[in-house]
Structure formats: C-alpha cells, structure tokens
Amino acid sequence: MKIKHVLISLVLFVAGSAGGCLDRSAPGLQNNANNNANTNSNGNSNGNSNVNSNSNSNNQGECRSADDCSLAIKYDDCCACPRPASQEDMDADPCLLPVGTEDIPEECQVICPAMPCEQCLDEGKTVTCREGRCEWFEGHCGRDEDCVLGIRTDNCCTAAMPVTKNDIHEDQCLTYWPIQYIQIPQSCYDQWDPMCEMVDCAPIEPWSRAVACQDDEGGKMCRFVPECDNRYDCAVLVDTRSCCPCPAPWPLSMKSHDPCLVDPGVPPPASCAPTNCPEMPCPSCNDVSVECQDHRCVSLEWYQDGRNGGR
C-alpha cells in the first residue's frame, strides 16, 4: 500500500540537496545477570551462578503502513528536495514539514541567495512504508534492465522519472514515458487537482532518457545517467507504444530495458501496440542519423540546423 503526494508544477519542481536523516538504530539488548556464591564455614564451598539474559524489543520501526509516511521538505534549507519522512522524523526536526504546509514556523523561513538549484533526483515519486521505514515507493531495482522512464498520470504537470517495470505494473496511474494521453484511465484523470483546468503544461523532456540501477542509501535505486559518451552509445529505435511511431535517436542501453523500443522494421510486441489511436493517416517518417552531442543522442541533421531545440 502506498500514499500519493503529488506536487503540481507549471513546468518542473526545481530543487537540490536534501537534509540529514534521523538515526533509526534499534534499541540495545537489556541483560540481567545474577551471580550467587555461597561458602560454608566448614570448608565446603558451593558455587551457584545463575545468569538470565532477556531480550525484548517492541520496536516496530517508524511506520506500519504508507499512511504513517509523508512527503516532506526541510523548509530551512535552500534548494531542499522532498523526501520520505515519518512522524518521528518530523517531530525531531521542526523545519521538516509535509510538502504544501502553509504555516511555516518563523525560524524555518530563510532567505536564499539567487542561485540555480539542481533538479531533484526523486522528483515525482511517492512514499511508502517498507520494512518499518518510510522510503520511496518507486525505483527499487536489482539490475539495470529493471529501470525505465515513467510518469505519473494522476495529476497534471508531472515529470518523467526513473522507475521499474514492476512499479508500472503495480500502479495504473504510473505509465511509460513518453506519455500517451489517450491511454490515461479515467480514474487517474479523476484525481487531478482542480487547478489543472487553469494550467497549460508544456511537455518537457528529462535531461536524459537513459536510466540505470545504482547504489543508494539502503539499497539500489533507478537513477538518470548520461545517454552517451560517443556515437556508438546511440541507436535509431522506434517507440512502438506511440501512435504513428517513427525512428528516432535513443540511448542504445535502453533497448535492453524496454521491449517496446525496437529496431526500424521490426514488428512490435503485441503488448506494445497502442489502443484508441485517432483515426487519421500517419505522416511519412524521415531518415534519421544519430550522433552523441553533450552526452545526448541526437539526430545529426536536427542538431546541425537547430530545429527541435537541437535535440
């Protein structure tokens, strides 16, 4: 079970480093020892040693369900990123508060210098209770091929994020990126914030379309990685989940992650073909050649003439 705390952003929620963590170590064992020695005056000695060691830990962790966890932010840190937090965490830090808190304590209101903040690595993720700890729900992985790009569809203006294929399988409001709006279930649309009617979100691509399983505090997590170091890290692939798919530059590594990314001319797997596509003729596809520019796989022709933002 998980709880969703979705941030609404007109473009992207921009943030940086997160605050510290609470010591979550379990209490130590309590040992009781009684040693009794009796010596008789007649020279007979009786030695009795009775040692009782009792260990009793009622520590159930900081949470029992996702309802015990919140998406929180340290409001006294500049460029702070949201992170999972328990009530225990927030009790220990008065400036660690749930995202969206309106009454910020005065001592937590800081004036930050004008500076760019790095994009938060876990932007868009939701929180859950995992083995007694408040953690991210999405992105726990065992190998690189587990990781893909996903996007939440239960609110507007969400951003692409590294997740696992299993995460998407378990959550109908989490889907593969690039997003196909015609595929969003009505039950996910029903959860959109009313403010979405007044917001026009421009689609923004993530800084990378390559993701990998990397070491993280407490385990391995799917993270963004650079798309390429050279031309041979890129490939021309077709995203067969889209309507009217055409070959496009992609990181070659993602071909082994996503079965719906195929070579041009290869029939798509049956599970990848989209449904409810508009009834209209598809435009013809252009020839594509790829190059690695600034660690990004781009169409060489587009990059040279500056169209499509130099992608």
mmCIF file of C-alpha atoms in Angstrom:
data_model
loop_
_atom_site.group_PDB
_atom_site.id
_atom_site.type_symbol
_atom_site.label_atom_id
_atom_site.label_comp_id
_atom_site.label_asym_id
_atom_site.label_seq_id
_atom_site.Cartn_x
_atom_site.Cartn_y
_atom_site.Cartn_z
ATOM 1 C CA MET A 1 0.000 0.000 0.000
ATOM 2 C CA LYS A 2 1.332 3.450 -0.799
ATOM 3 C CA ILE A 3 0.287 7.021 -0.332
ATOM 4 C CA LYS A 4 0.478 9.626 -3.022
ATOM 5 C CA HIS A 5 1.670 13.138 -2.504
ATOM 6 C CA VAL A 6 1.863 14.745 -5.922
ATOM 7 C CA LEU A 7 3.393 18.157 -6.483
ATOM 8 C CA ILE A 8 1.794 20.449 -9.019
ATOM 9 C CA SER A 9 4.284 22.479 -11.033
ATOM 10 C CA LEU A 10 3.772 24.721 -14.020
ATOM 11 C CA VAL A 11 6.934 23.399 -15.547
ATOM 12 C CA LEU A 12 9.219 21.484 -13.133
ATOM 13 C CA PHE A 13 9.738 21.460 -9.393
ATOM 14 C CA VAL A 14 13.376 22.547 -9.215
ATOM 15 C CA ALA A 15 15.329 21.645 -6.120
ATOM 16 C CA GLY A 16 18.610 20.231 -4.885
ATOM 17 C CA SER A 17 20.198 18.549 -1.910
ATOM 18 C CA ALA A 18 18.104 17.108 0.909
ATOM 19 C CA GLY A 19 18.615 17.369 4.649
ATOM 20 C CA GLY A 20 20.011 14.872 7.121
ATOM 21 C CA CYS A 21 18.473 11.668 8.392
ATOM 22 C CA LEU A 22 17.302 10.593 11.784
ATOM 23 C CA ASP A 23 19.228 7.768 13.487
ATOM 24 C CA ARG A 24 16.926 4.793 13.080
ATOM 25 C CA SER A 25 19.012 2.245 15.036
ATOM 26 C CA ALA A 26 17.086 -0.233 17.167
ATOM 27 C CA PRO A 27 17.392 -0.145 20.971
ATOM 28 C CA GLY A 28 20.087 -2.344 22.517
ATOM 29 C CA LEU A 29 19.530 -5.560 24.376
ATOM 30 C CA GLN A 30 18.852 -5.456 28.075
ATOM 31 C CA ASN A 31 20.713 -8.101 30.020
ATOM 32 C CA ASN A 32 20.044 -9.079 33.602
ATOM 33 C CA ALA A 33 22.620 -11.217 35.377
ATOM 34 C CA ASN A 34 22.517 -12.583 38.907
ATOM 35 C CA ASN A 35 25.527 -14.385 40.365
ATOM 36 C CA ASN A 36 25.238 -16.046 43.718
ATOM 37 C CA ALA A 37 28.135 -17.685 45.564
ATOM 38 C CA ASN A 38 27.763 -19.320 48.967
ATOM 39 C CA THR A 39 30.729 -20.517 51.018
ATOM 40 C CA ASN A 40 30.156 -22.630 54.179
ATOM 41 C CA SER A 41 32.342 -22.126 57.285
ATOM 42 C CA ASN A 42 33.151 -25.860 57.389
ATOM 43 C CA GLY A 43 35.242 -25.505 54.317
ATOM 44 C CA ASN A 44 32.647 -26.749 51.893
ATOM 45 C CA SER A 45 32.125 -24.374 49.054
ATOM 46 C CA ASN A 46 29.018 -24.277 46.901
ATOM 47 C CA GLY A 47 29.171 -22.059 43.866
ATOM 48 C CA ASN A 48 25.973 -21.299 42.006
ATOM 49 C CA SER A 49 25.912 -18.997 39.034
ATOM 50 C CA ASN A 50 22.517 -18.140 37.557
ATOM 51 C CA VAL A 51 22.593 -15.857 34.539
ATOM 52 C CA ASN A 52 19.396 -14.725 32.847
ATOM 53 C CA SER A 53 19.647 -12.771 29.618
ATOM 54 C CA ASN A 54 16.384 -11.341 28.358
ATOM 55 C CA SER A 55 15.990 -9.534 25.096
ATOM 56 C CA ASN A 56 12.720 -7.768 24.361
ATOM 57 C CA SER A 57 12.328 -5.307 21.594
ATOM 58 C CA ASN A 58 8.943 -3.842 20.852
ATOM 59 C CA ASN A 59 10.350 -1.607 18.141
ATOM 60 C CA GLN A 60 8.031 -1.880 15.144
ATOM 61 C CA GLY A 61 10.003 0.674 13.128
ATOM 62 C CA GLU A 62 8.897 4.171 12.246
ATOM 63 C CA CYS A 63 5.873 3.051 10.243
ATOM 64 C CA ARG A 64 3.446 0.196 9.731
ATOM 65 C CA SER A 65 1.798 1.386 6.529
ATOM 66 C CA ALA A 66 2.199 4.088 3.915
ATOM 67 C CA ASP A 67 -0.329 6.169 5.861
ATOM 68 C CA ASP A 68 2.373 6.663 8.509
ATOM 69 C CA CYS A 69 4.700 8.332 5.970
ATOM 70 C CA SER A 70 4.716 11.787 4.397
ATOM 71 C CA LEU A 71 6.453 13.556 1.561
ATOM 72 C CA ALA A 72 8.316 16.247 3.491
ATOM 73 C CA ILE A 73 10.820 19.017 2.868
ATOM 74 C CA LYS A 74 13.268 20.919 5.074
ATOM 75 C CA TYR A 75 11.971 24.442 4.745
ATOM 76 C CA ASP A 76 15.089 25.951 6.328
ATOM 77 C CA ASP A 77 17.358 24.545 3.591
ATOM 78 C CA CYS A 78 17.841 26.312 0.292
ATOM 79 C CA CYS A 79 17.347 24.002 -2.704
ATOM 80 C CA ALA A 80 15.955 21.237 -0.473
ATOM 81 C CA CYS A 81 14.343 18.260 -2.156
ATOM 82 C CA PRO A 82 11.238 16.447 -0.908
ATOM 83 C CA ARG A 83 11.954 13.144 0.820
ATOM 84 C CA PRO A 84 10.075 10.406 2.681
ATOM 85 C CA ALA A 85 9.598 11.197 6.368
ATOM 86 C CA SER A 86 7.932 9.567 9.343
ATOM 87 C CA GLN A 87 6.193 11.394 12.141
ATOM 88 C CA GLU A 88 9.256 10.548 14.210
ATOM 89 C CA ASP A 89 11.469 12.360 11.694
ATOM 90 C CA MET A 90 9.268 15.441 11.695
ATOM 91 C CA ASP A 91 8.981 15.527 15.488
ATOM 92 C CA ALA A 92 12.783 15.594 15.676
ATOM 93 C CA ASP A 93 13.103 18.488 13.190
ATOM 94 C CA PRO A 94 10.563 21.330 13.440
ATOM 95 C CA CYS A 95 11.547 22.553 9.958
ATOM 96 C CA LEU A 96 10.920 19.193 8.298
ATOM 97 C CA LEU A 97 7.277 19.523 7.298
ATOM 98 C CA PRO A 98 4.895 17.913 4.800
ATOM 99 C CA VAL A 99 5.077 19.407 1.332
ATOM 100 C CA GLY A 100 2.398 22.041 0.919
ATOM 101 C CA THR A 101 2.385 23.145 4.569
ATOM 102 C CA GLU A 102 1.102 26.723 4.675
ATOM 103 C CA ASP A 103 2.005 27.796 8.213
ATOM 104 C CA ILE A 104 5.816 27.612 8.135
ATOM 105 C CA PRO A 105 7.400 28.402 11.540
ATOM 106 C CA GLU A 106 9.227 31.715 11.515
ATOM 107 C CA GLU A 107 12.551 30.109 12.406
ATOM 108 C CA CYS A 108 12.253 27.931 9.294
ATOM 109 C CA GLN A 109 11.670 30.811 6.877
ATOM 110 C CA VAL A 110 15.048 31.523 5.305
ATOM 111 C CA ILE A 111 16.116 33.948 2.594
ATOM 112 C CA CYS A 112 18.023 32.040 -0.047
ATOM 113 C CA PRO A 113 20.578 33.633 -2.364
ATOM 114 C CA ALA A 114 19.833 33.844 -6.058
ATOM 115 C CA MET A 115 21.311 30.624 -7.391
ATOM 116 C CA PRO A 116 20.261 27.765 -9.664
ATOM 117 C CA CYS A 117 19.111 24.607 -7.923
ATOM 118 C CA GLU A 118 19.761 21.156 -9.315
ATOM 119 C CA GLN A 119 16.791 19.059 -10.325
ATOM 120 C CA CYS A 120 15.733 16.677 -7.573
ATOM 121 C CA LEU A 121 16.711 13.092 -8.347
ATOM 122 C CA ASP A 122 13.439 11.687 -6.992
ATOM 123 C CA GLU A 123 11.023 14.294 -8.284
ATOM 124 C CA GLY A 124 7.542 12.882 -8.794
ATOM 125 C CA LYS A 125 7.941 9.770 -6.657
ATOM 126 C CA THR A 126 5.545 8.719 -3.913
ATOM 127 C CA VAL A 127 6.272 7.318 -0.464
ATOM 128 C CA THR A 128 5.559 4.000 1.192
ATOM 129 C CA CYS A 129 6.413 2.012 4.324
ATOM 130 C CA ARG A 130 8.982 -0.688 3.564
ATOM 131 C CA GLU A 131 10.141 -2.975 6.388
ATOM 132 C CA GLY A 132 9.331 -0.374 9.026
ATOM 133 C CA ARG A 133 10.982 2.534 7.224
ATOM 134 C CA CYS A 134 9.468 5.384 5.246
ATOM 135 C CA GLU A 135 11.007 5.114 1.778
ATOM 136 C CA TRP A 136 10.328 5.865 -1.865
ATOM 137 C CA PHE A 137 7.791 3.545 -3.413
ATOM 138 C CA GLU A 138 9.162 3.687 -6.963
ATOM 139 C CA GLY A 139 12.602 2.829 -8.270
ATOM 140 C CA HIS A 140 13.889 -0.036 -6.093
ATOM 141 C CA CYS A 141 15.843 -2.213 -8.501
ATOM 142 C CA GLY A 142 18.147 -5.196 -8.711
ATOM 143 C CA ARG A 143 19.754 -4.664 -12.118
ATOM 144 C CA ASP A 144 19.989 -2.037 -14.851
ATOM 145 C CA GLU A 145 17.396 -3.719 -17.065
ATOM 146 C CA ASP A 146 14.746 -3.256 -14.366
ATOM 147 C CA CYS A 147 14.808 0.518 -14.902
ATOM 148 C CA VAL A 148 12.732 2.519 -17.370
ATOM 149 C CA LEU A 149 11.311 6.027 -17.603
ATOM 150 C CA GLY A 150 7.856 6.512 -16.124
ATOM 151 C CA ILE A 151 5.469 9.367 -15.476
ATOM 152 C CA ARG A 152 2.530 9.748 -13.118
ATOM 153 C CA THR A 153 -0.873 10.381 -14.680
ATOM 154 C CA ASP A 154 -2.913 11.130 -11.534
ATOM 155 C CA ASN A 155 -2.105 14.842 -11.750
ATOM 156 C CA CYS A 156 -1.142 17.421 -14.335
ATOM 157 C CA CYS A 157 2.342 18.806 -14.966
ATOM 158 C CA THR A 158 4.177 15.754 -13.668
ATOM 159 C CA ALA A 159 7.745 14.969 -14.725
ATOM 160 C CA ALA A 160 9.387 11.846 -16.110
ATOM 161 C CA MET A 161 11.296 9.838 -13.516
ATOM 162 C CA PRO A 162 13.318 6.620 -13.252
ATOM 163 C CA VAL A 163 11.109 3.712 -12.141
ATOM 164 C CA THR A 164 10.984 -0.036 -12.634
ATOM 165 C CA LYS A 165 8.759 -2.010 -14.967
ATOM 166 C CA ASN A 166 7.289 -3.667 -11.880
ATOM 167 C CA ASP A 167 6.345 -0.234 -10.452
ATOM 168 C CA ILE A 168 4.346 0.481 -13.599
ATOM 169 C CA HIS A 169 2.748 -2.946 -13.492
ATOM 170 C CA GLU A 170 1.538 -2.322 -9.914
ATOM 171 C CA ASP A 171 0.152 1.202 -10.419
ATOM 172 C CA GLN A 172 -2.387 2.011 -13.121
ATOM 173 C CA CYS A 173 -1.639 5.739 -12.752
ATOM 174 C CA LEU A 174 2.067 5.251 -13.471
ATOM 175 C CA THR A 175 2.876 4.728 -17.142
ATOM 176 C CA TYR A 176 5.816 4.649 -19.519
ATOM 177 C CA TRP A 177 7.310 7.893 -20.773
ATOM 178 C CA PRO A 178 6.860 9.361 -23.390
ATOM 179 C CA ILE A 179 3.291 9.698 -22.220
ATOM 180 C CA GLN A 180 0.320 8.775 -24.392
ATOM 181 C CA TYR A 181 -2.509 10.928 -23.051
ATOM 182 C CA ILE A 182 -5.158 8.906 -24.833
ATOM 183 C CA GLN A 183 -4.112 5.905 -22.739
ATOM 184 C CA ILE A 184 -4.704 7.559 -19.326
ATOM 185 C CA PRO A 185 -7.505 5.788 -17.395
ATOM 186 C CA GLN A 186 -10.423 7.969 -16.399
ATOM 187 C CA SER A 187 -9.853 7.005 -12.740
ATOM 188 C CA CYS A 188 -6.446 8.721 -12.939
ATOM 189 C CA TYR A 189 -7.897 11.819 -14.602
ATOM 190 C CA ASP A 190 -10.445 11.983 -11.774
ATOM 191 C CA GLN A 191 -7.610 12.540 -9.275
ATOM 192 C CA TRP A 192 -6.250 15.663 -10.988
ATOM 193 C CA ASP A 193 -6.165 18.806 -8.878
ATOM 194 C CA PRO A 194 -8.933 21.285 -9.807
ATOM 195 C CA MET A 195 -6.215 23.851 -10.560
ATOM 196 C CA CYS A 196 -5.236 21.751 -13.598
ATOM 197 C CA GLU A 197 -8.115 23.337 -15.513
ATOM 198 C CA MET A 198 -6.249 26.659 -15.321
ATOM 199 C CA VAL A 199 -2.792 25.275 -16.126
ATOM 200 C CA ASP A 200 -1.316 24.641 -19.546
ATOM 201 C CA CYS A 201 1.772 22.468 -19.037
ATOM 202 C CA ALA A 202 4.363 22.421 -21.769
ATOM 203 C CA PRO A 203 5.766 18.900 -22.245
ATOM 204 C CA ILE A 204 9.374 18.855 -21.094
ATOM 205 C CA GLU A 205 11.771 16.035 -21.734
ATOM 206 C CA PRO A 206 14.021 14.816 -18.906
ATOM 207 C CA TRP A 207 17.692 15.761 -19.122
ATOM 208 C CA SER A 208 18.400 12.135 -20.033
ATOM 209 C CA ARG A 209 16.374 9.218 -21.382
ATOM 210 C CA ALA A 210 18.880 6.702 -20.033
ATOM 211 C CA VAL A 211 18.392 5.169 -16.579
ATOM 212 C CA ALA A 212 20.377 2.600 -14.616
ATOM 213 C CA CYS A 213 20.276 0.759 -11.286
ATOM 214 C CA GLN A 214 22.763 2.408 -8.939
ATOM 215 C CA ASP A 215 23.828 2.064 -5.320
ATOM 216 C CA ASP A 216 21.859 4.267 -2.957
ATOM 217 C CA GLU A 217 21.432 4.631 0.783
ATOM 218 C CA GLY A 218 19.649 1.496 1.922
ATOM 219 C CA GLY A 219 19.792 -0.365 -1.402
ATOM 220 C CA LYS A 220 19.764 0.158 -5.165
ATOM 221 C CA MET A 221 17.635 2.730 -6.966
ATOM 222 C CA CYS A 222 16.939 3.587 -10.594
ATOM 223 C CA ARG A 223 18.720 6.853 -11.471
ATOM 224 C CA PHE A 224 19.213 9.046 -14.521
ATOM 225 C CA VAL A 225 22.578 8.555 -16.246
ATOM 226 C CA PRO A 226 24.093 10.303 -19.304
ATOM 227 C CA GLU A 227 22.784 8.935 -22.587
ATOM 228 C CA CYS A 228 26.124 8.570 -24.330
ATOM 229 C CA ASP A 229 29.842 9.174 -24.411
ATOM 230 C CA ASN A 230 30.220 8.566 -28.146
ATOM 231 C CA ARG A 231 28.253 7.805 -31.299
ATOM 232 C CA TYR A 232 28.258 4.073 -30.613
ATOM 233 C CA ASP A 233 26.222 4.551 -27.432
ATOM 234 C CA CYS A 234 23.295 5.747 -29.577
ATOM 235 C CA ALA A 235 20.893 3.963 -31.917
ATOM 236 C CA VAL A 236 17.924 4.631 -34.170
ATOM 237 C CA LEU A 237 14.956 2.956 -32.473
ATOM 238 C CA VAL A 238 11.159 3.018 -32.729
ATOM 239 C CA ASP A 239 8.944 3.564 -29.684
ATOM 240 C CA THR A 240 6.133 1.184 -30.621
ATOM 241 C CA ARG A 241 3.870 2.409 -27.797
ATOM 242 C CA SER A 242 3.179 5.637 -29.641
ATOM 243 C CA CYS A 243 0.638 6.254 -32.363
ATOM 244 C CA CYS A 244 2.294 6.738 -35.773
ATOM 245 C CA PRO A 245 5.765 5.787 -34.476
ATOM 246 C CA CYS A 246 8.822 6.870 -36.438
ATOM 247 C CA PRO A 247 12.515 6.011 -35.955
ATOM 248 C CA ALA A 248 14.262 8.420 -33.598
ATOM 249 C CA PRO A 249 17.587 8.761 -31.752
ATOM 250 C CA TRP A 250 17.695 6.812 -28.496
ATOM 251 C CA PRO A 251 20.342 5.689 -25.994
ATOM 252 C CA LEU A 252 21.340 2.203 -27.112
ATOM 253 C CA SER A 253 21.313 0.988 -23.497
ATOM 254 C CA MET A 254 17.545 1.444 -23.267
ATOM 255 C CA LYS A 255 16.917 -1.178 -25.948
ATOM 256 C CA SER A 256 17.628 -3.905 -23.379
ATOM 257 C CA HIS A 257 15.461 -2.158 -20.762
ATOM 258 C CA ASP A 258 12.280 -1.592 -22.743
ATOM 259 C CA PRO A 259 10.952 -4.339 -25.057
ATOM 260 C CA CYS A 260 8.813 -1.770 -26.891
ATOM 261 C CA LEU A 261 11.904 0.035 -28.213
ATOM 262 C CA VAL A 262 12.744 -1.886 -31.383
ATOM 263 C CA ASP A 263 14.879 -1.507 -34.470
ATOM 264 C CA PRO A 264 13.173 0.058 -37.510
ATOM 265 C CA GLY A 265 11.201 -2.532 -39.472
ATOM 266 C CA VAL A 266 10.890 -4.952 -36.540
ATOM 267 C CA PRO A 267 7.240 -5.786 -35.708
ATOM 268 C CA PRO A 268 6.261 -4.502 -32.245
ATOM 269 C CA PRO A 269 5.388 -6.954 -29.488
ATOM 270 C CA ALA A 270 1.626 -7.396 -29.206
ATOM 271 C CA SER A 271 1.576 -5.833 -25.731
ATOM 272 C CA CYS A 272 3.169 -2.622 -27.044
ATOM 273 C CA ALA A 273 0.665 -1.663 -29.736
ATOM 274 C CA PRO A 274 -1.367 1.350 -28.531
ATOM 275 C CA THR A 275 -5.149 1.385 -28.463
ATOM 276 C CA ASN A 276 -7.584 4.235 -29.114
ATOM 277 C CA CYS A 277 -5.256 5.966 -31.569
ATOM 278 C CA PRO A 278 -7.004 8.704 -33.574
ATOM 279 C CA GLU A 279 -8.248 7.614 -36.969
ATOM 280 C CA MET A 280 -6.017 9.643 -39.254
ATOM 281 C CA PRO A 281 -3.283 8.936 -41.782
ATOM 282 C CA CYS A 282 0.190 8.813 -40.276
ATOM 283 C CA PRO A 283 2.804 11.179 -41.721
ATOM 284 C CA SER A 284 5.753 9.688 -43.529
ATOM 285 C CA CYS A 285 8.914 9.153 -41.494
ATOM 286 C CA ASN A 286 12.193 10.870 -42.315
ATOM 287 C CA ASP A 287 15.574 9.210 -42.457
ATOM 288 C CA VAL A 288 17.489 9.624 -39.204
ATOM 289 C CA SER A 289 21.182 9.510 -38.425
ATOM 290 C CA VAL A 290 22.400 9.857 -34.867
ATOM 291 C CA GLU A 291 25.281 11.466 -33.057
ATOM 292 C CA CYS A 292 26.304 11.972 -29.429
ATOM 293 C CA GLN A 293 26.293 15.661 -28.543
ATOM 294 C CA ASP A 294 26.745 16.846 -24.953
ATOM 295 C CA HIS A 295 26.053 13.303 -23.686
ATOM 296 C CA ARG A 296 22.733 13.294 -25.514
ATOM 297 C CA CYS A 297 21.745 11.115 -28.501
ATOM 298 C CA VAL A 298 20.517 13.480 -31.213
ATOM 299 C CA SER A 299 19.582 13.464 -34.848
ATOM 300 C CA LEU A 300 22.623 14.832 -36.632
ATOM 301 C CA GLU A 301 20.536 16.781 -39.151
ATOM 302 C CA TRP A 302 18.363 18.355 -36.419
ATOM 303 C CA TYR A 303 21.412 19.289 -34.381
ATOM 304 C CA GLN A 304 23.104 20.987 -37.332
ATOM 305 C CA ASP A 305 20.172 23.122 -38.421
ATOM 306 C CA GLY A 306 18.985 23.896 -34.875
ATOM 307 C CA ARG A 307 15.448 22.601 -35.245
ATOM 308 C CA ASN A 308 13.586 20.941 -32.367
ATOM 309 C CA GLY A 309 15.827 22.678 -29.857
ATOM 310 C CA GLY A 310 18.932 20.952 -31.175
ATOM 311 C CA ARG A 311 17.742 17.604 -29.936
#
